Tab-separated table of C-alpha atoms in Angstrom:
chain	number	residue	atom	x	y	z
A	1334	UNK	CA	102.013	143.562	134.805
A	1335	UNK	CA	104.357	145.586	132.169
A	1336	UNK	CA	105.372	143.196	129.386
A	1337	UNK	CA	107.325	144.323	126.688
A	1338	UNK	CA	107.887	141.843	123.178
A	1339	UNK	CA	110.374	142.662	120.592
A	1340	UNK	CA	109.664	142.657	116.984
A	1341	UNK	CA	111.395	142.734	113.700
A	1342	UNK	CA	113.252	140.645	110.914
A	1343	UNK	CA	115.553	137.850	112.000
A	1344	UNK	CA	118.300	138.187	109.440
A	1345	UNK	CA	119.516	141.198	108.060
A	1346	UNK	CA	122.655	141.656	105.238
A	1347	UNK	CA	125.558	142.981	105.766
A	1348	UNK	CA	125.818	146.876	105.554
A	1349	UNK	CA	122.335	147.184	105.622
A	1350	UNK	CA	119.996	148.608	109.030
A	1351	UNK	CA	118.645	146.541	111.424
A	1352	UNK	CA	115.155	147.507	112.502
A	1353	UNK	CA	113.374	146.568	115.853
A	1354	UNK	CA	110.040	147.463	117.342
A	1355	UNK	CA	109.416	147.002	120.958
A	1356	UNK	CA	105.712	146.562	121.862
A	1357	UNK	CA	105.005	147.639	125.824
A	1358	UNK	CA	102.007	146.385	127.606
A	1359	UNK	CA	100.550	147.123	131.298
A	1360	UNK	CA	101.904	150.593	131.295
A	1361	UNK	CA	101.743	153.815	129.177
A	1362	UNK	CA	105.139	154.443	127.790
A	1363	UNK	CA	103.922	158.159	128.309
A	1364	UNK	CA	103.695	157.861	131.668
A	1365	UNK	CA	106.994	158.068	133.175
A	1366	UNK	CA	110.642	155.832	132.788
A	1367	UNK	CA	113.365	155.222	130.831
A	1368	UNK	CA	112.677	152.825	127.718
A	1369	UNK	CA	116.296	150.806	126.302
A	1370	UNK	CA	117.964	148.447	124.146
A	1371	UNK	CA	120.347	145.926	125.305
A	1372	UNK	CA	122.326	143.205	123.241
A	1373	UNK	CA	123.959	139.671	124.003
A	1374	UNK	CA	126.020	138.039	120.762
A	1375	UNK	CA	125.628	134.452	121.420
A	1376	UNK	CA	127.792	132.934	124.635
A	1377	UNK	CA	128.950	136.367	125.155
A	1378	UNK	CA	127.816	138.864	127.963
A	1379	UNK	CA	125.481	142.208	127.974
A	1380	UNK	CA	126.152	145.488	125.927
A	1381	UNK	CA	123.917	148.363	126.438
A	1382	UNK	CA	122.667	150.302	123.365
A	1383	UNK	CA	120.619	153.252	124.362
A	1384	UNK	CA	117.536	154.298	126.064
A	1385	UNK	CA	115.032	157.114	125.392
A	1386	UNK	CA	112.745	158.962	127.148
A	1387	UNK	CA	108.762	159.450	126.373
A	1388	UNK	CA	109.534	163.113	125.809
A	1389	UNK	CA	112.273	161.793	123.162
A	1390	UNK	CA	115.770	162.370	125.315
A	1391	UNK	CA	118.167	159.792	123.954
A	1392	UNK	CA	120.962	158.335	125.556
A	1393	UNK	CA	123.612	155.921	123.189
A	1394	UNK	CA	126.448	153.684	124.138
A	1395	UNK	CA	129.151	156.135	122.571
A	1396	UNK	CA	130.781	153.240	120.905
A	1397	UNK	CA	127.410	152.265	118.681
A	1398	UNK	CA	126.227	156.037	118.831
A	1399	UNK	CA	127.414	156.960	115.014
A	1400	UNK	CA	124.744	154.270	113.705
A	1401	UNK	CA	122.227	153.900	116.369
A	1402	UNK	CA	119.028	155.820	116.615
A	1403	UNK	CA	116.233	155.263	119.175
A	1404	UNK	CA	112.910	156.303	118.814
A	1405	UNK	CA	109.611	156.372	120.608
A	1406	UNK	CA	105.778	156.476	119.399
A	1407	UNK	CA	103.194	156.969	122.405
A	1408	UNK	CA	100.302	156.514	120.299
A	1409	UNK	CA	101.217	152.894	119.388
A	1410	UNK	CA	103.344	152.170	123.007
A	1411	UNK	CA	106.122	150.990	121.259
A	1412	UNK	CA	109.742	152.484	120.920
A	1413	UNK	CA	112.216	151.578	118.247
A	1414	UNK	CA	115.706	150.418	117.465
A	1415	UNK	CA	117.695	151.614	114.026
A	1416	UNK	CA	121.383	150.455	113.746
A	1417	UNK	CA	122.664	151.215	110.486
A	1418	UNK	CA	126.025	149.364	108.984
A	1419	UNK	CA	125.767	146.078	110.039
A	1420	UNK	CA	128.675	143.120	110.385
A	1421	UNK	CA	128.858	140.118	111.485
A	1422	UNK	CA	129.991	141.116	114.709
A	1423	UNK	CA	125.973	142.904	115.274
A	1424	UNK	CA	124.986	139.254	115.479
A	1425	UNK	CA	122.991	138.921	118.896
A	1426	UNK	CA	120.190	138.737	120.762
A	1427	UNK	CA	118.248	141.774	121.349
A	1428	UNK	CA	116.470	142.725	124.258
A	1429	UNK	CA	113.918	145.813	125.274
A	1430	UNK	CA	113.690	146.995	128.653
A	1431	UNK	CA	112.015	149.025	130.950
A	1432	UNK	CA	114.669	151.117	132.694
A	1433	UNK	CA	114.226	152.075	136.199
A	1434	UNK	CA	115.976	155.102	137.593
A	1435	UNK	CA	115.610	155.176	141.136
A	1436	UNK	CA	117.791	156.862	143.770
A	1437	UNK	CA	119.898	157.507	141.061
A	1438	UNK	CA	121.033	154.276	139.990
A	1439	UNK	CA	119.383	153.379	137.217
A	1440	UNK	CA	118.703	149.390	135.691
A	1441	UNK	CA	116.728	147.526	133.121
A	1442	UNK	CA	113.636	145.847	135.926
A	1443	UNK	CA	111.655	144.736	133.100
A	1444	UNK	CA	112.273	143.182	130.118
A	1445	UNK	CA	111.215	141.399	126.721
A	1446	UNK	CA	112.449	137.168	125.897
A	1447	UNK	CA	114.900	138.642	123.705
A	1448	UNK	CA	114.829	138.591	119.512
A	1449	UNK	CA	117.589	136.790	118.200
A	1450	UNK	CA	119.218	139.157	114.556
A	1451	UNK	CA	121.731	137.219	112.357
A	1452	UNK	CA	123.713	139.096	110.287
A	1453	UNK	CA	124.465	137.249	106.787
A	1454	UNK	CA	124.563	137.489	103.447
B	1483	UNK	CA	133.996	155.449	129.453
B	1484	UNK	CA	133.558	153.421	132.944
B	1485	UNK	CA	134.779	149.171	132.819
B	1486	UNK	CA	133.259	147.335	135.117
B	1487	UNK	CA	135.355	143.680	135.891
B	1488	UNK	CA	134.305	141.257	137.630
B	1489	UNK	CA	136.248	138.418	139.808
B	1490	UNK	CA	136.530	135.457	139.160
B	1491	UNK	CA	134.933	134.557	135.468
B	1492	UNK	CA	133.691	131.376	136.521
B	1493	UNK	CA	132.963	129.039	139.903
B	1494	UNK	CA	132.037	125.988	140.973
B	1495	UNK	CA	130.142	125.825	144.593
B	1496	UNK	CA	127.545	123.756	146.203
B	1497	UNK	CA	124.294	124.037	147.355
B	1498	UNK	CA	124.294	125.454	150.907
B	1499	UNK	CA	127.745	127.338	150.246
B	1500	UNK	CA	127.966	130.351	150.908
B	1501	UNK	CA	129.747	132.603	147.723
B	1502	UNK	CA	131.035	136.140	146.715
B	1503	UNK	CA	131.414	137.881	143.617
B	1504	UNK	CA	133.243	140.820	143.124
B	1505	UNK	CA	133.135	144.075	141.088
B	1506	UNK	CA	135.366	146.280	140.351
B	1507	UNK	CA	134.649	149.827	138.797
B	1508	UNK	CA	137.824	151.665	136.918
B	1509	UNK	CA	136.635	155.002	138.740
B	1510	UNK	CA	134.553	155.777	141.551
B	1511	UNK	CA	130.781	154.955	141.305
B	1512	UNK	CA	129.392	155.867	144.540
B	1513	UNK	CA	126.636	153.311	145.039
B	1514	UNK	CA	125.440	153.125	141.097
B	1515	UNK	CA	125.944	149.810	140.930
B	1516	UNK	CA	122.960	147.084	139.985
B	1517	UNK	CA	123.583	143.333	139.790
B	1518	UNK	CA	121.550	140.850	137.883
B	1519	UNK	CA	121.164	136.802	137.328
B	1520	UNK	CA	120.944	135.121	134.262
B	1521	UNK	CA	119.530	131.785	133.511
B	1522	UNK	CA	120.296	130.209	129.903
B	1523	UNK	CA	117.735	131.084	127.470
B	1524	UNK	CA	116.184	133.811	129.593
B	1525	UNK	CA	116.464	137.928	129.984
B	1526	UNK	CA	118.560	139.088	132.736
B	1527	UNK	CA	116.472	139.423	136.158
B	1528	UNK	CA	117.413	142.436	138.383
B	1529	UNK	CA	118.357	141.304	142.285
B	1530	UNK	CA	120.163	143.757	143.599
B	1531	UNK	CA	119.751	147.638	142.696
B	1532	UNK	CA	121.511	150.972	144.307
B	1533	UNK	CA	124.476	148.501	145.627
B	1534	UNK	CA	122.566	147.070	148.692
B	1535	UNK	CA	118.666	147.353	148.341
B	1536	UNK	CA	116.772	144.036	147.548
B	1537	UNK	CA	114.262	143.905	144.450
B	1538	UNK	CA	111.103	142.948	145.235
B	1539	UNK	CA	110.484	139.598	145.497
B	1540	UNK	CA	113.780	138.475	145.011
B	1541	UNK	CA	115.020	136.066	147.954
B	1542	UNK	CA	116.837	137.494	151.117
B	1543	UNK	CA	119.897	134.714	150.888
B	1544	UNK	CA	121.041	137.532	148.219
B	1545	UNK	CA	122.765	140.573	149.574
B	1546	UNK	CA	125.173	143.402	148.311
B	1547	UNK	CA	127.603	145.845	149.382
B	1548	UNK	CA	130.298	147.956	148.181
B	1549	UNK	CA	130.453	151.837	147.488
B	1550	UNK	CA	133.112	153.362	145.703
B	1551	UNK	CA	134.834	151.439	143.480
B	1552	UNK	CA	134.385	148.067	145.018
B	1553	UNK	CA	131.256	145.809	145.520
B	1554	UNK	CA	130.386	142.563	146.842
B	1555	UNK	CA	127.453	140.447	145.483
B	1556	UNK	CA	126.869	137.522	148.288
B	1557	UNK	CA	124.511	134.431	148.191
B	1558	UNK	CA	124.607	133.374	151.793
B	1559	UNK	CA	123.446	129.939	150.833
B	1560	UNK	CA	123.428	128.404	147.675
B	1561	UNK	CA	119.747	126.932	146.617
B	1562	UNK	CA	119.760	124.600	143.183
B	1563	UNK	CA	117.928	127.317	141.343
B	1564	UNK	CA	120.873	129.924	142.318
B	1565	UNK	CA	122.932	128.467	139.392
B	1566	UNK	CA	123.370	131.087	136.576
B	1567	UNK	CA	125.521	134.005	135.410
B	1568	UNK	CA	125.704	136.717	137.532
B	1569	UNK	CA	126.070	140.481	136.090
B	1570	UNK	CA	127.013	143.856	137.254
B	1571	UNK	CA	126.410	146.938	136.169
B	1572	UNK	CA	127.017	150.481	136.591
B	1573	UNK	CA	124.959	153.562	135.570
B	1574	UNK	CA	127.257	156.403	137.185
B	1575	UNK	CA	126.729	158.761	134.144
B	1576	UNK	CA	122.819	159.263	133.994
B	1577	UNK	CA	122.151	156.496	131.560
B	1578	UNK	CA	125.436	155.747	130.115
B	1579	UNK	CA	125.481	152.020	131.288
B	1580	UNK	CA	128.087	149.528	131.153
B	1581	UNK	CA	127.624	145.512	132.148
B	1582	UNK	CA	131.010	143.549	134.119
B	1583	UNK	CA	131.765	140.518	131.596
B	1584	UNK	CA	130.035	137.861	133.732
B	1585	UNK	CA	130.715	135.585	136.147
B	1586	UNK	CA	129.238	132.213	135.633
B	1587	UNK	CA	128.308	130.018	138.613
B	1588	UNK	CA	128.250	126.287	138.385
B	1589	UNK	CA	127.297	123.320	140.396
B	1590	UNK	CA	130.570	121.210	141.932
């Protein structure tokens, strides 16, 4: 069973870079998919960030892309999330997911509980 | 970049009802459309992928159609655990994603 957990510090300042890890477990990260970042500010709906590929192909939401940066690291299974310049308005859950690309359509089919990020002074 | 909208925000139905929820693309999509339900305090759970094909192990009561710009996401008969928010989205430009706002279901 693929299971994927989020990691990282809860609260970050303003202005500075949020940092996430995203553990994977039941599959090789090397092996195949797309690997992404989604976001939900509290009571508000779902805003994709990115998504990489093992071999390090990036894709960004082109409205976050000027302080976003995915990465991935096979050895350890985990890929990462950077966003750099944070406000208030970064304040939101944060979710990994596996993303599935078949028949062209392509969507998140597993994913981690989510790591709640506060942005505050 | 692609909006997705969906119609209406919110509902109230009851169990055994049958209900549809609509999305709209702002340009054509073919059938790259994916819709998901979301319980509070949980991750989004795919249902419906490529417009009309059932994920695995989700129950057959949910169905979708559409192509285009217009799809349909129907629950042929409301069950107590169907209550939630249900999502589109659309991945039309390999990987460049975009989520419809919501539409949140409620019991009458």
């Amino acid at each position: 069973q693929v299971q994927l957990q989020e990691s990282g510090p809860g609260l970050v300042k303003p202005s500075e870079t949020l940092s996430l890890t995203c553990t994977v477990s039941g599959y090789s990260i090397s092996s195949g998919f797309y690997w992404g970042w989604i976001r939900q500010p509290p009571g508000k709906g779902l805003e994709w960030i990115g998504s990489i590929y093992h071999s390090g192909n990036t894709y960004y939401n082109p409205s976050l892309k000027s302080r976003v940066t995915i990465s991935v690291e096979t050895s350890k299974n985990q890929f990462s999330l950077k966003l750099r310049s944070v406000t208030a308005a970064d304040t939101a859950l944060y979710y990994c997911a596996r993303v599935n690309c078949s028949g062209g359509t392509c969507y998140p089919d597993y994913w981690g509980q989510g790591t709640l990020v506060t942005v505050s002074s | 970049d692609i909006q997705m909208t969906q119609s209406p925000s919110s509902l109230s139905a009851s169990v055994g009802d049958r209900v549809t929820i609509t999305c709209r693309a702002s340009q054509t999509i073919s059938n790259f459309l994916n819709w998901y339900q979301q319980k509070p305090g949980r991750a989004p759970k795919v249902l419906i992928y490529g417009a009309s094909s059932l994920q695995s192990g989700v129950p057959s009561r949910f169905s979708g159609s559409g192509s285009g710009t217009d799809f349909t996401l129907t629950i042929s008969s409301l069950q107590p655990e169907d209550f939630a928010t249900y999502y589109c989205q659309q991945s039309y430009s390999t990987l460049s994603i975009t989520f419809g706002q919501g539409t949140r279901l409620e019991i009458k």
